[in-house]
Short mmCIF file of C-alpha atoms in Angstrom, two decimals:
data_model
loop_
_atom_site.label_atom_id
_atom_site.label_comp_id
_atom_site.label_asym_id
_atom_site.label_seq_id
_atom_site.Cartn_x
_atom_site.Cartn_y
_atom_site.Cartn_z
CA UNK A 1 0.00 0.00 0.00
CA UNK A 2 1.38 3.39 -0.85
CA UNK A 3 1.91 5.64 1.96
CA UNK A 4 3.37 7.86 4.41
CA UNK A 5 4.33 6.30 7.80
CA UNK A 6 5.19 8.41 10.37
CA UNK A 7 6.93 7.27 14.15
CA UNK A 8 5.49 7.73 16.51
CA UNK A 9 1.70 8.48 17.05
CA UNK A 10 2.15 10.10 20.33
CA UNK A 11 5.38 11.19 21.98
CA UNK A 12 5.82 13.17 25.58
CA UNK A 13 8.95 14.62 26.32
CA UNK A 14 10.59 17.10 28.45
CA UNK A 15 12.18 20.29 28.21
CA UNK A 16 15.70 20.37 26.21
CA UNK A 17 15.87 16.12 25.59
CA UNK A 18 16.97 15.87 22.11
CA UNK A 19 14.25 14.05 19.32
CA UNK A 20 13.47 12.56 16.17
CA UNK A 21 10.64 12.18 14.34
CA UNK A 22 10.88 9.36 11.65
CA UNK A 23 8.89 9.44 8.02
CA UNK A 24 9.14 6.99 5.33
CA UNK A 25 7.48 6.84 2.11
CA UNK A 26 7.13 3.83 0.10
CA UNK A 27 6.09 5.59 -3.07
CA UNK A 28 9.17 7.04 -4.67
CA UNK A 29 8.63 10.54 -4.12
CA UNK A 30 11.34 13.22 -4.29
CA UNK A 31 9.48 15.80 -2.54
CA UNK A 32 9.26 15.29 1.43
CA UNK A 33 7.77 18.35 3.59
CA UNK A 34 7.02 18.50 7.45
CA UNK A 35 3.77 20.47 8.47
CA UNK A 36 2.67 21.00 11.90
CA UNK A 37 -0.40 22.04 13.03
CA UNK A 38 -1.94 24.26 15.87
CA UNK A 39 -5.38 25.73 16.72
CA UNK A 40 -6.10 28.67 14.89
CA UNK A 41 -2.89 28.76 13.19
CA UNK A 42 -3.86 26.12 10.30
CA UNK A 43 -0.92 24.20 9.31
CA UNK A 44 2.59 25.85 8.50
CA UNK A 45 5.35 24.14 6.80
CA UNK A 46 9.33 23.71 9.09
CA UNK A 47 10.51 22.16 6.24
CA UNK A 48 10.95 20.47 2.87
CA UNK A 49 13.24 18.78 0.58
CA UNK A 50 12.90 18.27 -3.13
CA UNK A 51 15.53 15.31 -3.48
CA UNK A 52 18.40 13.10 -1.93
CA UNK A 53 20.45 15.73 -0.15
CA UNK A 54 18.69 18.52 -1.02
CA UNK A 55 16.56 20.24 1.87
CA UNK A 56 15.66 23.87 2.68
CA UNK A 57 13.73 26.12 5.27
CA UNK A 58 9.83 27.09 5.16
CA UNK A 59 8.12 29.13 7.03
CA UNK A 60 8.31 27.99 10.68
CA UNK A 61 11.86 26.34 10.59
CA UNK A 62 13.57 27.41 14.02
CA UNK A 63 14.50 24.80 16.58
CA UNK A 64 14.19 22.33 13.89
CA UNK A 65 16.62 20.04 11.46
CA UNK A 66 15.87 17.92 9.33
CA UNK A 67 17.99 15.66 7.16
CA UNK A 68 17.62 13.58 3.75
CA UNK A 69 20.16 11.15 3.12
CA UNK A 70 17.93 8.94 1.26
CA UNK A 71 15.07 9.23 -1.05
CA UNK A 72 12.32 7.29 1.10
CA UNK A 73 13.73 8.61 4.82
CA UNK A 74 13.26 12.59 6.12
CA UNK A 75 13.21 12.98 9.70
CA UNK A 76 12.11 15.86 11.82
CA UNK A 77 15.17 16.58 14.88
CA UNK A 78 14.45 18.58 17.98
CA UNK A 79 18.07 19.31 19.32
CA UNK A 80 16.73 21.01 22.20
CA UNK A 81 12.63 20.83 22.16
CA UNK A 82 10.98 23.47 24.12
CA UNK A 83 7.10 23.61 25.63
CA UNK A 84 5.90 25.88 22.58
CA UNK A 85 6.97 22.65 20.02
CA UNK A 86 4.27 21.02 21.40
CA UNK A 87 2.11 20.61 18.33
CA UNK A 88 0.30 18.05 15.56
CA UNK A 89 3.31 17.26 13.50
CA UNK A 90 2.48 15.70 9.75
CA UNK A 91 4.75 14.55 6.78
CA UNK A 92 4.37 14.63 3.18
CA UNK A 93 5.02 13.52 0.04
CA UNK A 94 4.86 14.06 -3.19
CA UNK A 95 6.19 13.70 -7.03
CA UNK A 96 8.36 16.82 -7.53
CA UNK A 97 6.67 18.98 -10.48
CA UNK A 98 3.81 21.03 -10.44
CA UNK A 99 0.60 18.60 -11.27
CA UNK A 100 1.01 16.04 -8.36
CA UNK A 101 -0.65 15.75 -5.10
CA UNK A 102 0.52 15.16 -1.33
CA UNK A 103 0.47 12.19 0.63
CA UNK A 104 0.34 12.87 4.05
CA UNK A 105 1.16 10.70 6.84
CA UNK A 106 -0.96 10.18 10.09
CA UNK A 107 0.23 12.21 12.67
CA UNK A 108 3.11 13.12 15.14
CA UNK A 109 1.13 14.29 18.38
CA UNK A 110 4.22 15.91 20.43
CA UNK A 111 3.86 17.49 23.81
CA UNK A 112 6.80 18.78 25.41
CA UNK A 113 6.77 19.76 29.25
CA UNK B 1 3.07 35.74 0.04
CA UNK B 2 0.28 33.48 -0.87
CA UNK B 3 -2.72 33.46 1.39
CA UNK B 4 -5.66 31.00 1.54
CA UNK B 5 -8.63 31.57 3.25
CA UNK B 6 -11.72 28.97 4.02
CA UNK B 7 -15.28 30.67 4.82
CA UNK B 8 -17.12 29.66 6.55
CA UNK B 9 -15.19 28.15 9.72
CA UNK B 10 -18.15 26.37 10.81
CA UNK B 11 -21.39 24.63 9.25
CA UNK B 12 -23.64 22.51 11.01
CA UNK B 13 -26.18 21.23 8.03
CA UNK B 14 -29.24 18.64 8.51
CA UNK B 15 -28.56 15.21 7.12
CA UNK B 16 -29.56 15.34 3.33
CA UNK B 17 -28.77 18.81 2.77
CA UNK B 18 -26.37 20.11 -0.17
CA UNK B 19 -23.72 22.12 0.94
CA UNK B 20 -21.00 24.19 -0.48
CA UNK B 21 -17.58 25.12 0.98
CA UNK B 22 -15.67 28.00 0.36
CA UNK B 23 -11.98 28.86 -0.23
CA UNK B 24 -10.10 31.84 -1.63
CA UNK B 25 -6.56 32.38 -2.56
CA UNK B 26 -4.75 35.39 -3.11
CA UNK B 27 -2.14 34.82 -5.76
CA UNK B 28 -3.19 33.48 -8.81
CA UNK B 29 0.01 31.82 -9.74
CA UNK B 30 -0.96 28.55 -8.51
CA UNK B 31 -0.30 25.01 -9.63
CA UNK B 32 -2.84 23.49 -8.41
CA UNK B 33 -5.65 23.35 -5.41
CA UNK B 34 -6.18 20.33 -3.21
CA UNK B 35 -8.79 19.70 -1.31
CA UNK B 36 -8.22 17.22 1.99
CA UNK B 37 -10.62 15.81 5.06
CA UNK B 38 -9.24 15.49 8.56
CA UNK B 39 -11.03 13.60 11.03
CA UNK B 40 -10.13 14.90 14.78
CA UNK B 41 -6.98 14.35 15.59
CA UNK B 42 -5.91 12.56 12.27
CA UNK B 43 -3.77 12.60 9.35
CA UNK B 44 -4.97 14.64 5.72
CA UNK B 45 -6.92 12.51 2.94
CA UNK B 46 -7.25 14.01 0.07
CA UNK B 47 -10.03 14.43 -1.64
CA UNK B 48 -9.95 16.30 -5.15
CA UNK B 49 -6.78 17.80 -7.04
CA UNK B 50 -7.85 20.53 -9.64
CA UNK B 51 -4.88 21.10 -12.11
CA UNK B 52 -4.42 24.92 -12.67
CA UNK B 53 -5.90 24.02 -16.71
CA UNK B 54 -8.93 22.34 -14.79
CA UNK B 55 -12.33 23.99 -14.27
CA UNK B 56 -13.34 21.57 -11.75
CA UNK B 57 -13.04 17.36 -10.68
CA UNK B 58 -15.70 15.55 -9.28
CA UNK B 59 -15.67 12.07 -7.00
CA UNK B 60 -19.00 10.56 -5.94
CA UNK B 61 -21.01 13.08 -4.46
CA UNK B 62 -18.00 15.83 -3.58
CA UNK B 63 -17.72 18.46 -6.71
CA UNK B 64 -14.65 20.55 -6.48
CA UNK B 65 -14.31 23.91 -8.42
CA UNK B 66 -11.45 26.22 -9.71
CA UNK B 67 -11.40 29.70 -10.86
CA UNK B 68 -8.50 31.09 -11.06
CA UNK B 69 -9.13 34.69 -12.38
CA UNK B 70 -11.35 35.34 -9.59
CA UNK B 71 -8.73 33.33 -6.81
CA UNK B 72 -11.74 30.97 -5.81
CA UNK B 73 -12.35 27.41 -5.36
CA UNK B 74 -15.47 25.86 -4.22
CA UNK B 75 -16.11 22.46 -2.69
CA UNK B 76 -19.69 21.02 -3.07
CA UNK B 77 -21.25 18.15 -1.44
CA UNK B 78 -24.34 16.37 -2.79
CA UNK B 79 -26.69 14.80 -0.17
CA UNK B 80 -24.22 15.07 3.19
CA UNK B 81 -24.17 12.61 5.55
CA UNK B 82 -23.22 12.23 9.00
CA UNK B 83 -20.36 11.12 8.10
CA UNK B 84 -19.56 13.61 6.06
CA UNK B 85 -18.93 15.63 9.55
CA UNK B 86 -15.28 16.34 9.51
CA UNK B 87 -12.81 19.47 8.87
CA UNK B 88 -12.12 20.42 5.09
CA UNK B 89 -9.09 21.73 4.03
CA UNK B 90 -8.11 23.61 0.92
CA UNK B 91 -4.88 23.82 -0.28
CA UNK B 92 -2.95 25.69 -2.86
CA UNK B 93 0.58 24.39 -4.39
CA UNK B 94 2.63 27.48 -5.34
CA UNK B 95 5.91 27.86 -6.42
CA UNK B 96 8.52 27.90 -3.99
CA UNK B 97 11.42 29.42 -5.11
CA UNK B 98 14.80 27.58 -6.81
CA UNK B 99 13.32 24.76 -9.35
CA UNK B 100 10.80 23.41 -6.45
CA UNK B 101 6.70 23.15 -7.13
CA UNK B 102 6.28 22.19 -3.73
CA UNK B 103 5.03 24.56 -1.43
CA UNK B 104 1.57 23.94 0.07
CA UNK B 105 -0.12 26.85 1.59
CA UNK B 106 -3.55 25.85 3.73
CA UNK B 107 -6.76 27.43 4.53
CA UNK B 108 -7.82 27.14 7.59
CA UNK B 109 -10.39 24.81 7.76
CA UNK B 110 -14.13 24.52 7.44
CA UNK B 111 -15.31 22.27 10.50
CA UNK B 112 -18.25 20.40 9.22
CA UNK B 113 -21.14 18.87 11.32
CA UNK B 114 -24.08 17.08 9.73
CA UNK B 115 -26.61 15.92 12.08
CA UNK B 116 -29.26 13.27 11.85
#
């Protein structure tokens, strides 16, 4: 089944103890992009990457990294996470070019206290 | 920047009715519009992809429209059902600088209720 798998569902942490959130495609996409989501904020992207290598900011990136060292893998670090990361965190994926549409995964729910 | 807005944030609808859902964009330049269904606390599906060249897609009883002269895009539902209760997202996929087409800017949501 094509998709977007995303680990883990639900993840409490505290204060400054260093993350990852994994995401894995199965569909041969090069374009991967992390989205998280708050009330009455809609969903903002931290961060995408059109290819192997290839990775850049969007519009929410600090206290973030992110890495792509292969073309199925792109997870979402928190070096130091901090309360207001607390958030609905979702990948996605796509075929790079203009007429495709996203995958997205299930969800990341991340608190941080 | 690109801006997407969804009106109205809220519609509670009788079982049966037809209903339309609203979304506006700001900068014509897009590639395409997506429209997605989350169910609390869970992941996007998507629903309908309108190419930019496309006047509108249709999928069982969801109808999606695209205008992109007048920055609009309209989702209609034939016949809602509770089920149907959810939040709809609209989404438009703009260029993003360097050689991407990957940006996704949202709306923020229409939250859906159809009761019995």
């Amino acid at each position: 089944e094509a998709q977007v798998t995303q680990n883990p569902r639900y993840l409490i942490t505290v204060t400054g103890k260093k993350l990852t959130v994994t995401c894995s495609q199965n569909m041969n996409h090069e374009y991967m992009s992390w989205y998280r989501q708050d009330p009455g904020l809609g969903l903002r992207q931290i961060y995408y990457s059109m290819n192997v290598e290839v990775t850049d900011k969007g519009d929410v990136p600090e206290g973030y990294k992110v890495s792509r060292k292969e073309k199925r893998n792109f997870p979402l670090i928190l070096e130091s996470p901090s309360p207001n990361q607390t958030s609905l965190y979702f990948c996605a994926s796509s075929l790079e070019g203009q007429g495709y549409s996203y995958t997205f995964g299930s969800g990341t729910r991340l608190t941080v206290v | 920047k690109q801006e997407v807005t969804q009106i109205p944030a809220a519609l509670s609808v009788p079982e049966g009715e037809n209903l339309v859902l609203n979304c506006s964009f700001t900068d014509s330049a897009i590639y395409n519009l997506q429209w997605f269904r989350q169910d609390p606390g869970k992941g996007l599906t998507s629903l309908l992809l309108i190419q930019s060249s496309q006047r509108e897609q249709t999928s069982g009883r969801l109808n999606a429209s695209l205008d992109k002269s007048s920055g609009r895009s309209t989702l209609y539902i034939a016949a809602s059902q509770p089920g149907d209760s959810a939040t709809y997202l609209c989404a438009g996929r703009i260029w993003a600088g360097g050689t991407s087409y990957g940006k996704l800017t949202f709306g923020q949501g229409t939250i859906l209720t159809v009761h019995p």
